[in-house]
Structures are given as structure tokens and as C-alpha cells.
Short mmCIF file of C-alpha atoms and ligand atoms in Angstrom, two decimals:
data_model
loop_
_atom_site.label_atom_id
_atom_site.label_comp_id
_atom_site.label_asym_id
_atom_site.label_seq_id
_atom_site.Cartn_x
_atom_site.Cartn_y
_atom_site.Cartn_z
CA MET D 1 -11.99 7.12 36.94
CA LYS D 2 -10.69 3.54 37.06
CA THR D 3 -8.23 2.51 34.36
CA ILE D 4 -9.02 -0.47 32.17
CA ALA D 5 -6.04 -2.23 33.77
CA ALA D 6 -7.76 -1.92 37.15
CA ILE D 7 -11.22 -2.79 35.81
CA LEU D 8 -9.95 -6.00 34.21
CA GLN D 9 -8.59 -7.04 37.61
CA SER D 10 -11.86 -6.40 39.42
CA ASP D 11 -14.81 -8.69 39.97
CA PRO D 12 -18.05 -8.36 38.01
CA SER D 13 -19.77 -5.84 40.23
CA MET D 14 -23.03 -5.04 38.46
CA ILE D 15 -22.21 -1.44 39.39
CA GLU D 16 -22.63 1.13 36.66
CA MET D 17 -19.42 2.71 35.44
CA THR D 18 -18.14 4.88 32.62
CA VAL D 19 -15.01 3.96 30.73
CA LYS D 20 -13.13 6.25 28.36
CA GLY D 21 -10.66 5.08 25.76
CA TRP D 22 -10.00 4.54 22.07
CA VAL D 23 -11.75 2.01 19.89
CA ARG D 24 -9.45 -0.77 18.74
CA SER D 25 -12.16 -2.69 16.91
CA PHE D 26 -15.92 -2.80 16.52
CA ARG D 27 -17.34 -6.13 15.41
CA ASN D 28 -20.86 -7.07 14.29
CA ASP D 29 -22.30 -3.76 15.52
CA ARG D 30 -22.03 -5.38 18.94
CA PHE D 31 -18.52 -5.77 20.37
CA ILE D 32 -16.37 -2.68 20.99
CA ALA D 33 -12.77 -3.32 22.05
CA ILE D 34 -11.63 -0.30 24.05
CA ASN D 35 -8.08 0.48 25.05
CA ASP D 36 -7.08 3.36 27.30
CA GLY D 37 -3.32 2.76 27.29
CA SER D 38 -3.19 1.38 30.82
CA THR D 39 -2.70 -2.21 29.69
CA ILE D 40 -2.06 -4.34 26.63
CA HIS D 41 -5.57 -5.79 27.07
CA ASN D 42 -8.76 -4.24 25.76
CA LEU D 43 -12.01 -3.99 27.63
CA GLN D 44 -14.87 -5.45 25.67
CA ALA D 45 -18.07 -3.43 25.70
CA VAL D 46 -21.13 -5.26 24.45
CA ILE D 47 -24.08 -3.33 23.03
CA GLU D 48 -27.50 -4.29 21.81
CA PRO D 49 -27.48 -2.64 18.36
CA GLU D 50 -31.26 -2.30 18.26
CA ASN D 51 -31.04 0.11 21.22
CA PHE D 52 -28.74 2.51 19.35
CA ASP D 53 -29.17 4.84 16.38
CA ARG D 54 -27.52 3.79 13.13
CA GLU D 55 -25.88 7.22 12.99
CA LEU D 56 -24.16 6.65 16.32
CA LEU D 57 -23.09 3.10 15.45
CA ASP D 58 -21.44 4.42 12.29
CA GLN D 59 -19.35 6.81 14.32
CA ILE D 60 -17.85 4.04 16.44
CA THR D 61 -14.79 3.59 14.27
CA VAL D 62 -11.25 2.37 14.87
CA ALA D 63 -9.18 5.04 16.68
CA SER D 64 -12.14 7.17 17.73
CA ALA D 65 -12.36 8.19 21.38
CA VAL D 66 -15.42 6.96 23.24
CA ALA D 67 -17.04 7.04 26.65
CA VAL D 68 -19.01 3.90 27.36
CA THR D 69 -21.35 3.54 30.31
CA GLY D 70 -22.71 0.24 31.53
CA LEU D 71 -22.60 -2.59 34.03
CA LEU D 72 -19.49 -4.64 34.61
CA VAL D 73 -20.54 -8.25 34.22
CA GLU D 74 -18.92 -11.65 33.95
CA SER D 75 -17.77 -12.15 30.39
CA GLU D 76 -19.47 -14.76 28.29
CA GLY D 77 -16.64 -14.91 25.83
CA SER D 78 -13.30 -16.49 26.51
CA GLY D 79 -10.14 -14.49 27.06
CA GLN D 80 -11.47 -12.02 29.59
CA ARG D 81 -13.06 -12.21 33.02
CA VAL D 82 -15.31 -9.21 32.76
CA GLU D 83 -16.97 -7.10 30.12
CA LEU D 84 -19.08 -3.98 30.04
CA GLN D 85 -22.77 -4.36 29.25
CA ALA D 86 -23.14 -0.97 27.64
CA THR D 87 -26.23 1.13 28.00
CA LYS D 88 -24.75 4.36 26.67
CA VAL D 89 -22.04 5.11 24.13
CA GLU D 90 -20.75 8.60 23.51
CA VAL D 91 -18.28 9.28 20.71
CA LEU D 92 -16.02 11.91 22.25
CA ALA D 93 -13.84 12.41 19.17
CA GLY D 94 -14.25 10.71 15.83
CA ALA D 95 -11.70 9.24 13.44
CA ASP D 96 -12.45 9.08 9.71
CA PRO D 97 -11.92 5.48 8.55
CA GLU D 98 -10.51 6.68 5.22
CA GLU D 99 -7.85 8.71 7.05
CA VAL D 100 -7.16 5.93 9.54
CA LYS D 101 -6.53 3.54 6.66
CA LYS D 102 -3.54 5.65 5.57
CA THR D 103 -1.87 5.33 8.96
CA ILE D 104 -0.38 2.71 11.25
CA LEU D 105 -3.61 2.87 13.28
CA SER D 106 -5.26 0.66 10.69
CA PRO D 107 -5.65 -2.76 12.24
CA LYS D 108 -3.03 -4.85 10.46
CA ARG D 109 0.63 -5.73 10.89
CA HIS D 110 2.93 -2.80 10.13
CA LYS D 111 6.70 -2.80 9.75
CA LEU D 112 8.70 -1.22 12.60
CA GLU D 113 10.24 1.10 10.00
CA THR D 114 6.79 2.37 9.05
CA LEU D 115 5.91 2.89 12.69
CA ARG D 116 9.06 5.02 13.10
CA GLU D 117 7.84 7.34 10.35
CA GLN D 118 4.63 7.86 12.34
CA ALA D 119 6.21 8.16 15.76
CA HIS D 120 3.40 10.46 16.89
CA LEU D 121 0.91 7.59 16.46
CA ARG D 122 2.93 4.50 17.25
CA VAL D 123 2.32 4.54 21.00
CA ARG D 124 -1.26 3.55 20.13
CA THR D 125 -0.11 0.23 18.70
CA ASN D 126 0.13 -2.85 20.91
CA THR D 127 3.89 -3.15 20.50
CA PHE D 128 4.72 0.43 21.41
CA GLY D 129 2.17 0.61 24.18
CA ALA D 130 3.89 -2.43 25.72
CA VAL D 131 7.43 -1.11 25.16
CA MET D 132 6.64 2.29 26.62
CA ARG D 133 4.90 0.85 29.68
CA VAL D 134 7.93 -1.37 30.31
CA ARG D 135 10.21 1.64 29.80
CA ALA D 136 8.25 3.62 32.39
CA ALA D 137 8.32 0.71 34.85
CA LEU D 138 12.09 0.33 34.43
CA SER D 139 12.55 4.05 35.03
CA TYR D 140 10.59 3.75 38.26
CA ALA D 141 12.59 0.66 39.25
CA VAL D 142 15.83 2.61 38.81
CA HIS D 143 14.73 5.27 41.29
CA LYS D 144 13.26 2.65 43.61
CA TYR D 145 16.48 0.65 43.72
CA PHE D 146 18.65 3.61 44.57
CA ASN D 147 16.21 4.98 47.11
CA GLU D 148 16.02 1.61 48.86
CA ASN D 149 19.82 1.45 48.97
CA GLY D 150 20.67 4.81 50.47
CA PHE D 151 21.53 6.75 47.30
CA TYR D 152 20.67 10.38 46.60
CA GLN D 153 19.80 11.52 43.11
CA ALA D 154 22.05 14.33 41.91
CA HIS D 155 20.73 16.59 39.16
CA THR D 156 23.86 17.23 37.16
CA PRO D 157 23.84 19.94 34.46
CA ILE D 158 22.72 19.37 30.89
CA ILE D 159 24.69 22.38 29.66
CA THR D 160 28.39 22.14 30.36
CA GLY D 161 31.77 23.43 29.28
CA SER D 162 33.55 20.14 29.84
CA ASP D 163 33.89 17.00 27.74
CA ALA D 164 33.55 14.29 30.38
CA GLU D 165 34.66 11.49 28.06
CA GLY D 166 37.34 13.51 26.31
CA ALA D 167 36.15 12.13 22.98
CA GLY D 168 35.11 15.42 21.38
CA GLU D 169 31.62 14.22 20.48
CA MET D 170 29.68 17.17 21.80
CA PHE D 171 26.84 19.28 20.45
CA ARG D 172 27.74 22.95 20.73
CA ILE D 173 25.33 25.43 22.30
CA SER D 174 25.44 29.02 21.19
CA THR D 175 23.25 32.07 20.76
CA LEU D 176 25.70 33.73 18.38
CA ASP D 177 24.47 34.58 14.90
CA PRO D 178 25.83 31.71 12.75
CA LYS D 179 25.88 33.96 9.69
CA ASN D 180 27.84 36.72 11.34
CA PRO D 181 29.63 35.55 14.50
CA PRO D 182 31.89 37.98 16.38
CA LEU D 183 35.57 37.27 15.73
CA ASP D 184 38.63 37.75 17.92
CA GLU D 185 41.91 39.33 16.79
CA ASN D 186 42.99 35.98 15.24
CA GLY D 187 39.85 35.66 13.18
CA ASN D 188 38.39 32.87 15.35
CA ILE D 189 34.87 32.95 16.71
CA ASN D 190 34.91 34.98 19.91
CA TYR D 191 32.94 32.92 22.41
CA LYS D 192 33.52 35.58 25.08
CA GLU D 193 30.60 37.35 23.40
CA ASP D 194 28.43 34.22 23.53
CA PHE D 195 25.67 33.61 26.08
CA PHE D 196 27.90 31.82 28.60
CA GLU D 197 30.95 33.90 27.64
CA LYS D 198 32.73 30.67 26.72
CA GLU D 199 32.25 27.59 24.57
CA SER D 200 29.53 25.35 25.93
CA ASN D 201 27.96 22.04 24.99
CA LEU D 202 25.28 19.52 25.80
CA THR D 203 26.62 17.04 28.32
CA VAL D 204 27.91 13.62 27.22
CA SER D 205 27.82 12.34 30.81
CA GLY D 206 27.07 13.62 34.30
CA GLN D 207 29.89 11.59 35.79
CA LEU D 208 32.41 14.30 36.65
CA GLU D 209 29.86 16.40 38.52
CA ALA D 210 28.42 13.24 40.12
CA GLU D 211 31.90 12.44 41.46
CA THR D 212 31.98 15.78 43.27
CA TYR D 213 28.61 14.94 44.80
CA ALA D 214 29.70 11.45 45.86
CA MET D 215 32.50 13.18 47.76
CA GLY D 216 29.86 15.01 49.81
CA LEU D 217 26.78 12.78 49.87
CA GLY D 218 28.56 9.43 49.73
CA GLN D 219 26.28 7.49 47.38
CA VAL D 220 24.66 9.34 44.49
CA TYR D 221 23.18 8.61 41.08
CA THR D 222 22.15 10.60 38.07
CA PHE D 223 19.43 9.64 35.61
CA GLY D 224 19.02 12.04 32.75
CA PRO D 225 19.43 12.72 29.07
CA THR D 226 22.93 12.75 27.58
CA PHE D 227 24.00 13.74 24.11
CA ARG D 228 26.61 12.40 21.72
CA ALA D 229 27.44 13.82 18.33
CA GLU D 230 29.02 10.54 17.26
CA ASN D 231 28.24 9.62 13.70
CA SER D 232 27.29 6.03 14.54
CA ASN D 233 24.33 4.90 12.53
CA THR D 234 23.79 1.58 14.30
CA SER D 235 20.89 -0.19 15.96
CA ARG D 236 22.42 0.64 19.38
CA HIS D 237 23.43 4.30 19.16
CA LEU D 238 21.35 7.42 19.71
CA ALA D 239 22.46 11.04 19.63
CA GLU D 240 20.19 11.66 22.64
CA PHE D 241 19.94 8.86 25.17
CA TRP D 242 19.19 8.49 28.85
CA MET D 243 21.90 7.34 31.18
CA ILE D 244 21.99 6.17 34.78
CA GLU D 245 25.25 6.96 36.54
CA PRO D 246 25.77 5.87 40.14
CA GLU D 247 28.90 7.09 41.90
CA VAL D 248 30.01 5.81 45.30
CA ALA D 249 32.68 7.08 47.69
CA PHE D 250 34.98 4.36 49.09
CA ASN D 251 33.93 1.77 46.47
CA ASP D 252 36.76 0.05 44.62
CA LEU D 253 36.24 -1.65 41.27
CA ASP D 254 35.10 -4.95 42.81
CA ALA D 255 32.43 -3.17 44.84
CA ASN D 256 31.48 -1.29 41.68
CA MET D 257 30.94 -4.59 39.83
CA ASP D 258 28.87 -5.92 42.74
CA LEU D 259 26.69 -2.80 42.67
CA ALA D 260 26.19 -2.95 38.89
CA GLU D 261 25.25 -6.63 38.94
CA ASP D 262 22.86 -6.23 41.86
CA PHE D 263 21.26 -3.15 40.29
CA ILE D 264 20.73 -4.71 36.86
CA LYS D 265 19.28 -7.89 38.35
CA TYR D 266 16.90 -5.81 40.48
CA VAL D 267 15.47 -3.74 37.64
CA VAL D 268 15.08 -6.74 35.34
CA GLN D 269 13.26 -8.63 38.10
CA TYR D 270 11.08 -5.58 38.73
CA ALA D 271 9.98 -5.61 35.10
CA LEU D 272 9.28 -9.35 35.22
CA ASP D 273 7.17 -8.91 38.35
CA ASN D 274 5.31 -5.78 37.29
CA CYS D 275 5.00 -5.96 33.51
CA ALA D 276 4.04 -9.61 33.11
CA ASP D 277 1.34 -9.04 30.47
CA ASP D 278 3.42 -6.67 28.37
CA ILE D 279 6.48 -8.92 28.50
CA GLU D 280 4.37 -11.95 27.55
CA PHE D 281 3.04 -9.98 24.58
CA LEU D 282 6.55 -8.88 23.61
CA GLU D 283 7.82 -12.45 23.88
CA LYS D 284 5.18 -13.58 21.37
CA ARG D 285 5.99 -10.63 19.12
CA LEU D 286 9.66 -11.63 19.14
CA GLU D 287 8.82 -15.26 18.37
CA GLN D 288 6.77 -14.07 15.41
CA GLU D 289 9.53 -11.77 14.19
CA ASP D 290 12.16 -14.49 14.58
CA LYS D 291 10.24 -16.75 12.20
CA SER D 292 11.21 -14.50 9.31
CA LYS D 293 14.90 -14.46 10.29
CA PRO D 294 17.70 -16.90 9.46
CA GLN D 295 18.38 -19.37 12.28
CA ALA D 296 21.65 -17.71 13.30
CA GLU D 297 19.94 -14.37 13.99
CA ARG D 298 17.10 -15.74 16.08
CA SER D 299 16.99 -15.27 19.85
CA PRO D 300 18.45 -18.36 21.51
CA MET D 301 15.70 -18.40 24.16
CA PRO D 302 12.23 -16.97 24.71
CA LEU D 303 12.23 -13.46 26.20
CA ARG D 304 11.10 -14.41 29.70
CA ASP D 305 13.63 -17.26 29.94
CA LYS D 306 16.34 -14.82 28.94
CA LEU D 307 15.27 -12.32 31.61
CA ASN D 308 15.06 -15.02 34.28
CA PHE D 309 18.48 -16.26 33.23
CA ILE D 310 19.95 -12.87 34.16
CA GLY D 311 18.68 -13.12 37.71
CA LYS D 312 19.89 -16.67 38.23
CA ASN D 313 23.45 -16.42 36.90
CA HIS D 314 26.54 -14.62 38.09
CA PHE D 315 27.99 -12.21 35.60
CA LYS D 316 31.30 -13.75 34.55
CA ARG D 317 34.20 -11.44 35.46
CA VAL D 318 37.10 -11.62 33.03
CA SER D 319 40.14 -9.38 32.64
CA TYR D 320 40.81 -7.71 29.31
CA THR D 321 44.07 -9.68 29.05
CA GLU D 322 42.25 -13.02 29.46
CA ALA D 323 39.63 -11.90 26.94
CA ILE D 324 42.27 -11.05 24.37
CA ASP D 325 43.76 -14.53 24.75
CA ILE D 326 40.35 -16.11 24.27
CA LEU D 327 39.64 -13.97 21.21
CA ARG D 328 43.07 -14.46 19.68
CA ASN D 329 42.64 -18.23 19.83
CA SER D 330 38.98 -18.23 18.82
CA LYS D 331 37.65 -19.92 15.71
CA PRO D 332 36.34 -16.77 14.03
CA ASN D 333 39.68 -15.05 14.58
CA LYS D 334 41.68 -17.95 13.15
CA LYS D 335 39.29 -18.31 10.23
CA LYS D 336 39.48 -14.55 9.64
CA LYS D 337 35.75 -14.14 10.27
CA PHE D 338 36.16 -11.01 12.40
CA LYS D 339 36.04 -7.74 10.52
CA TYR D 340 38.70 -6.50 12.96
CA PRO D 341 41.10 -9.40 13.58
CA ILE D 342 42.61 -9.59 17.06
CA ASN D 343 46.38 -9.77 16.77
CA GLU D 344 47.83 -8.20 19.84
CA TRP D 345 47.28 -6.96 23.34
CA GLY D 346 46.05 -3.37 23.29
CA ALA D 347 43.47 -3.77 20.53
CA ASP D 348 40.15 -2.04 21.17
CA LEU D 349 37.28 -4.50 21.33
CA GLN D 350 34.55 -4.12 18.72
CA SER D 351 30.99 -5.22 19.19
CA GLU D 352 31.68 -8.42 17.15
CA HIS D 353 34.29 -9.41 19.78
CA GLU D 354 32.08 -8.50 22.72
CA ARG D 355 29.23 -10.51 21.30
CA TYR D 356 31.46 -13.50 20.60
CA LEU D 357 32.57 -13.54 24.25
CA VAL D 358 29.04 -13.25 25.62
CA GLU D 359 27.00 -15.23 23.13
CA LYS D 360 29.43 -17.91 21.99
CA HIS D 361 32.20 -18.34 24.53
CA PHE D 362 30.75 -17.70 28.00
CA GLU D 363 27.04 -17.77 27.12
CA CYS D 364 26.20 -15.43 30.00
CA PRO D 365 26.62 -11.73 30.87
CA VAL D 366 30.29 -10.82 31.16
CA ILE D 367 32.11 -8.03 32.99
CA LEU D 368 35.43 -7.25 31.34
CA PHE D 369 37.87 -5.29 33.50
CA ASP D 370 41.39 -3.83 33.57
CA TYR D 371 41.55 -2.44 30.05
CA PRO D 372 44.64 -0.94 28.42
CA ALA D 373 45.03 2.63 29.63
CA LYS D 374 45.43 3.87 26.05
CA ILE D 375 41.93 2.94 24.91
CA LYS D 376 40.02 4.28 27.93
CA ALA D 377 39.10 7.71 29.31
CA PHE D 378 41.50 9.91 31.27
CA TYR D 379 39.74 9.65 34.63
CA MET D 380 40.18 5.91 35.19
CA ARG D 381 42.52 4.70 37.91
CA LEU D 382 45.89 3.54 36.69
CA ASN D 383 47.05 0.07 37.78
CA ASP D 384 50.69 -0.77 38.50
CA LYS D 385 52.35 -2.05 35.32
CA ASP D 386 51.85 -5.78 34.81
CA ALA D 387 54.65 -8.36 34.36
CA ASN D 388 54.84 -7.59 30.63
CA GLY D 389 55.10 -3.86 31.28
CA ASN D 390 51.55 -3.22 30.07
CA GLU D 391 49.58 -0.30 31.50
CA THR D 392 45.97 -0.92 32.41
CA VAL D 393 43.24 1.05 34.14
CA ARG D 394 40.55 -0.09 36.56
CA ALA D 395 37.83 0.02 33.95
CA MET D 396 34.90 -2.32 33.49
CA ASP D 397 32.42 -2.92 30.68
CA ILE D 398 29.33 -5.02 31.16
CA LEU D 399 28.46 -7.06 28.09
CA PHE D 400 25.00 -8.52 27.51
CA PRO D 401 23.72 -11.07 25.01
CA GLY D 402 22.18 -9.45 21.94
CA ILE D 403 23.22 -6.00 23.16
CA GLY D 404 26.98 -5.90 23.61
CA GLU D 405 28.04 -3.14 26.01
CA ILE D 406 25.15 -2.26 28.29
CA ALA D 407 27.20 -0.40 30.92
CA GLY D 408 30.68 0.97 31.35
CA GLY D 409 32.42 2.26 34.43
CA SER D 410 35.59 2.43 36.47
CA GLN D 411 37.34 3.14 39.69
CA ARG D 412 38.38 6.78 39.38
CA GLU D 413 41.90 8.15 39.58
CA GLU D 414 41.89 9.71 43.05
CA ARG D 415 45.62 10.66 43.14
CA TYR D 416 46.19 14.31 42.26
CA ASP D 417 49.62 13.90 40.64
CA VAL D 418 48.70 10.86 38.58
CA LEU D 419 45.51 12.51 37.32
CA LYS D 420 47.28 15.74 36.46
CA GLN D 421 49.96 13.86 34.54
CA LYS D 422 47.30 11.84 32.70
CA MET D 423 45.34 14.96 31.74
CA ASP D 424 48.52 16.56 30.42
CA THR D 425 49.50 13.62 28.25
CA MET D 426 45.94 13.04 26.97
CA GLY D 427 45.42 16.72 26.17
CA ILE D 428 42.54 17.30 28.60
CA PRO D 429 42.36 21.07 29.24
CA GLU D 430 43.06 21.92 32.86
CA GLU D 431 41.43 25.38 32.49
CA GLU D 432 38.14 23.58 31.93
CA LEU D 433 38.50 20.80 34.53
CA TRP D 434 40.46 22.59 37.28
CA TRP D 435 37.65 21.87 39.71
CA TYR D 436 37.76 18.15 38.95
CA LEU D 437 41.48 18.13 39.63
CA GLU D 438 41.20 20.33 42.74
CA MET D 439 38.77 17.86 44.28
CA ARG D 440 41.76 15.50 44.50
CA LYS D 441 43.33 17.77 47.13
CA PHE D 442 40.70 17.46 49.85
CA GLY D 443 40.11 14.00 51.27
CA SER D 444 40.28 12.45 47.83
CA ALA D 445 38.96 9.00 48.68
CA VAL D 446 38.82 5.92 46.49
CA HIS D 447 35.56 6.04 44.54
CA SER D 448 33.89 4.29 41.62
CA GLY D 449 30.86 4.42 39.40
CA PHE D 450 29.40 3.34 36.11
CA GLY D 451 27.02 4.46 33.39
CA LEU D 452 24.19 2.29 32.14
CA GLY D 453 22.55 3.21 28.85
CA PHE D 454 18.85 3.19 29.67
CA GLU D 455 17.73 2.46 26.10
CA ARG D 456 20.04 -0.55 25.91
CA LEU D 457 18.44 -1.85 29.11
CA VAL D 458 14.96 -1.29 27.64
CA MET D 459 16.05 -3.10 24.46
CA PHE D 460 17.20 -6.05 26.50
CA VAL D 461 14.05 -6.29 28.60
CA THR D 462 11.60 -5.80 25.72
CA GLY D 463 13.53 -7.87 23.17
CA MET D 464 13.37 -5.02 20.66
CA GLY D 465 16.27 -5.13 18.21
CA ASN D 466 16.65 -1.44 17.45
CA VAL D 467 17.29 1.36 19.91
CA ARG D 468 15.01 3.61 17.80
CA ASP D 469 12.09 1.50 18.91
CA VAL D 470 12.50 1.90 22.67
CA ILE D 471 12.51 5.71 22.97
CA PRO D 472 9.51 7.84 21.98
CA TYR D 473 11.28 10.18 19.57
CA PRO D 474 14.75 8.90 18.59
CA ARG D 475 17.46 11.36 17.60
CA THR D 476 20.03 9.84 15.24
CA PRO D 477 22.36 11.20 12.56
CA GLY D 478 20.17 12.91 9.97
CA ASN D 479 17.00 12.59 12.01
CA ALA D 480 15.45 14.88 14.59
CA ALA D 481 11.87 14.66 13.33
CA PHE D 482 8.96 15.27 15.71
O1 LIG S 1 30.72 3.92 28.11
P1 LIG S 1 30.20 5.32 28.25
O2 LIG S 1 30.60 6.30 27.23
O3 LIG S 1 30.63 5.77 29.72
C1 LIG S 1 30.38 6.99 30.28
O4 LIG S 1 29.74 7.88 29.79
C2 LIG S 1 30.89 7.09 31.69
N1 LIG S 1 30.94 8.51 32.05
C3 LIG S 1 30.02 6.29 32.61
C4 LIG S 1 30.43 6.35 34.04
O5 LIG S 1 31.42 5.73 34.40
N2 LIG S 1 29.72 7.09 34.86
O6 LIG S 1 28.61 5.25 28.29
C5 LIG S 1 27.95 4.47 29.27
C6 LIG S 1 26.84 3.65 28.65
C7 LIG S 1 27.30 2.65 27.60
O7 LIG S 1 27.74 1.46 28.22
C8 LIG S 1 26.04 2.45 26.79
O8 LIG S 1 25.16 1.56 27.43
C9 LIG S 1 25.42 3.82 26.82
O9 LIG S 1 25.94 4.50 27.93
N3 LIG S 1 25.71 4.59 25.60
C10 LIG S 1 24.83 4.81 24.62
N4 LIG S 1 23.54 4.43 24.48
C11 LIG S 1 22.90 4.83 23.36
N5 LIG S 1 23.46 5.60 22.40
C12 LIG S 1 24.75 6.00 22.50
N6 LIG S 1 25.27 6.77 21.55
C13 LIG S 1 25.48 5.61 23.66
N7 LIG S 1 26.75 5.84 24.08
C14 LIG S 1 26.86 5.21 25.27
MG1 LIG S 2 31.85 2.61 27.11
#
């Protein structure tokens, strides 16, 4: 059966066809707007009410599922090329108007917060239909990009014993009885009796395993769910999010930046080319939403201009040290407007600083690189000390307008001794990561990679302001409903 998306593209054929979908509206006992999820647009079916029983007409209600048979003809109304001249309507599954009225399926404007509470129904709204179609297109574009560029997808494990980021933000996995766990001689929980005979967790990143695969397959990427038990209740953090992590043998940090920029531009362009109707709808939605916001919080440009801007401009590459100078001398810092004032080299950058750099200072995407070793993960390659004796690592963060950090990556420490030393001083257990260290003994080539948070990308492309509204069922602190 043809989708409504395909039918709306076709010419009036006068051929009889049957269309199945859900009723979005039914006006004047005559015009049924049908949506099947394939497009933001509805197909209009026109019926002659005198040819139908009253009983049937009464069943054609908002949200009911129908099969409509008729001829595809040129539309007399404006706004669509074709419409269905219906000869037969079958209500496949009804929807009681009184019940519909209590839900977000009722045809009026609902708050995003209300939609979140009815996450099982929200994909049937225009906004979420559009967001989820764009999300699916972006996911496809990710695989397409890597396939066209000689990468292999590596399926890295979801269950792991290692903390790839060394931040201790993992969800534990266990089949032990929480009320009566087996104890060892010291009174601690004895994980030797657990399912995996050791402590295990949900992965925070597939990077470490991906590195081992890059050392065999050359260019690899992962794209899967990752989990963080960080108690960040913000509009950008999820406890379960999807991450894309390419890893490339022989790439240094500059090549890593080139790859990230090329990749992001490709997927954004893919969405522009393939989701035109949805993005146009989302642009109008954003314009509408912005009207109720104070000037300072409104988007500086329409959604499509913003997306085109990404493709046309180089991402500005700035070292951490330069960024600190800019921030230290910035107006908000001098006027004490930052919640975390920037006083000295070594300070960790907060999202207020990242957004200042991107949105106020450079007014374009920015790649910050060469961060202080102290504030970054253990696996990043150590630079020689700079003139002031500061230690930095070959890290990079990609900062986007309205989003802040959209991706983070690094050149990896390939030198066995340096890595071992670093793991010792940072307290990374060698028993757990012996394999990661051992890899540095056998042709341990320069290599680099990065991780892009898929939901942050979807936020950027759809213009949605909250990460909870770009994933079907968000998991956040205190919420794992549905
Ligand atoms: O900066 P992160 O923690 O880096 C890593 O995980 C590395 N292993 C990546 C690599 O080099 N292969 O996370 C990478 C990206 C962030 O830039 C952000 O976009 C996203 O993942 N991210 C989150 N997205 C949603 N919710 C969270 N709690 C996120 N934490 C990170
Ligand atoms: Mg990061």
C-alpha cells in the first residue's frame, strides 16, 4: 500500500485506491483529514454525506483509524495537489470523542510538558511526528556517511566492567538479591557470586572497545545507547542517550577535527535535503514558540537559515588557552555575570562559558582543543608542557549555538608508559583495563575519535529546546516512565 507521503507526490490518476490512517479532523460531514505518519501533511478525503449512513458518519471521529477507498483526483481546495474522492469509508478502530478530549490527541495546542506526560500518544501530534521523522532520517544519514567513507560499524558491548570515562557515573547491573546479597569475609557484597562473577555496569561509552577495533579494521564507528547515572537535571542531559563514536587509526587531532566537521555538515545537509516539509513545519513551530519568549532567549535566526549556516561556515578552531583569555577579558566575566567566574588557566568550562564563546564572541560553531590534562579523561594524549609549564591533552570539544557541547573527542594516548603512568595517578584500575593498556604494546599507532550525542544533534536540527522532546521515551533522574 502506498504511503500518504507517496500519494501526495503523485499525479491525480483517477485510479481507485485504498488509504489507511488516522483521522485528524472531519469537517462538515464531508472532509476527512487522514494522516498515516509518513508525512506532516494529511490526505484529504472528500465524501458525499448523502451516500453514507448517519451511523457511519458519527464513527468518523478524531483519532479513529479508517480505511478510505476512492479515486485520486486533482484537489479543488488550495494547499494540496490531490485529494481522494471517497466511495467507501471503513472505520477500522474507533476513538470515543469524550476520551479523546482528555488527551493530547484533542485538536488544540498542548504544552510540551503535557505531551511528555502522554509520551505514548505524542508521536501522533504534528510536532512529534516531525521530530521523530527527522530523528530517523538523521540516524540513517549517520550510517550512510560512514558507509560512504569506508568505515565499519563496530557493535561494542552494552554491559561492561569498565568505566570508559573514569567518572564513576555508571548504572550497576546485578542479579543478586538486593535484600540479602552474599557477603565476603570483610562484609562487602561478594560480586564473585553475581551473574558475571564481578561488578558490571551499563556502558557510558563504547570508545575503549572501538579503539581496539580501529586497530584492526582501521576506520570504525559505534552508534548505540549509552547510560550515565549523572544527576544532571538539565534540558541537555539524559540518563540514556544515543552516541555516535567514530575511531580512526593514524588520525591525529587535526584529522579528527576535519572528520567531525565534515560528518556534522553531511548529516545536517541530509536532513535539509530529505526532511524539507518537517523542518519547515518545525521552523514555524519555533517562530510561534519564540513569540512568547523574552527577546534574549529567542533564536537569532530561522531554523533553516541556522542549518544552512552550519554548512557554509568553517568551525572556528580555538585552543583552550586562547578561550580562557577571551573569557577572562569578556564583559560578563568583568561584570560578574557568570555564575562561575573565570579567574585562571585550568578552570573547567561551564555551559555559560561555552555558549558565550559560540553565541556572543565567535557567532559560529567552535572547536576548542588542547584542554588542561587535569580536567579531561585519562585516555587523552598528553602534549609536551607549554612555555608556562602547563600540561594539556589533545582533547577537543565541539560547541554549537543553542546547544553548547555537541561532541567531544581526542587523540588517544598511544604510548604504553605514559598511559600506564596516567592510569596510576588518576586511579584507573589496571585489573579492569589491562587489555586497553596491552593494546599499546602491539603496533600502537596514533589514533583519534570523538563522541557525538545523537539527541543533541536532533535538538539542533529540529530546533527543539529540551532533550526530553527528541527521544521517544526519555530517561532522566526520577523518571523512567513508559
Ligand atoms: O564528552 P563525552 O562524555 O565523551 C565520551 O563519551 C567519549 N568517550 C567520546 C569519544 O571520544 N569517543 O560524551 C560525548 C558526547 C557529548 O559531547 C554530548 O554530546 C553527549 O555525548 N552526551 C550526552 N548527551 C545527552 N545526555 C547526557 N547525559 C550526555 N553526556 C554526554
Ligand atoms: Mg565531553
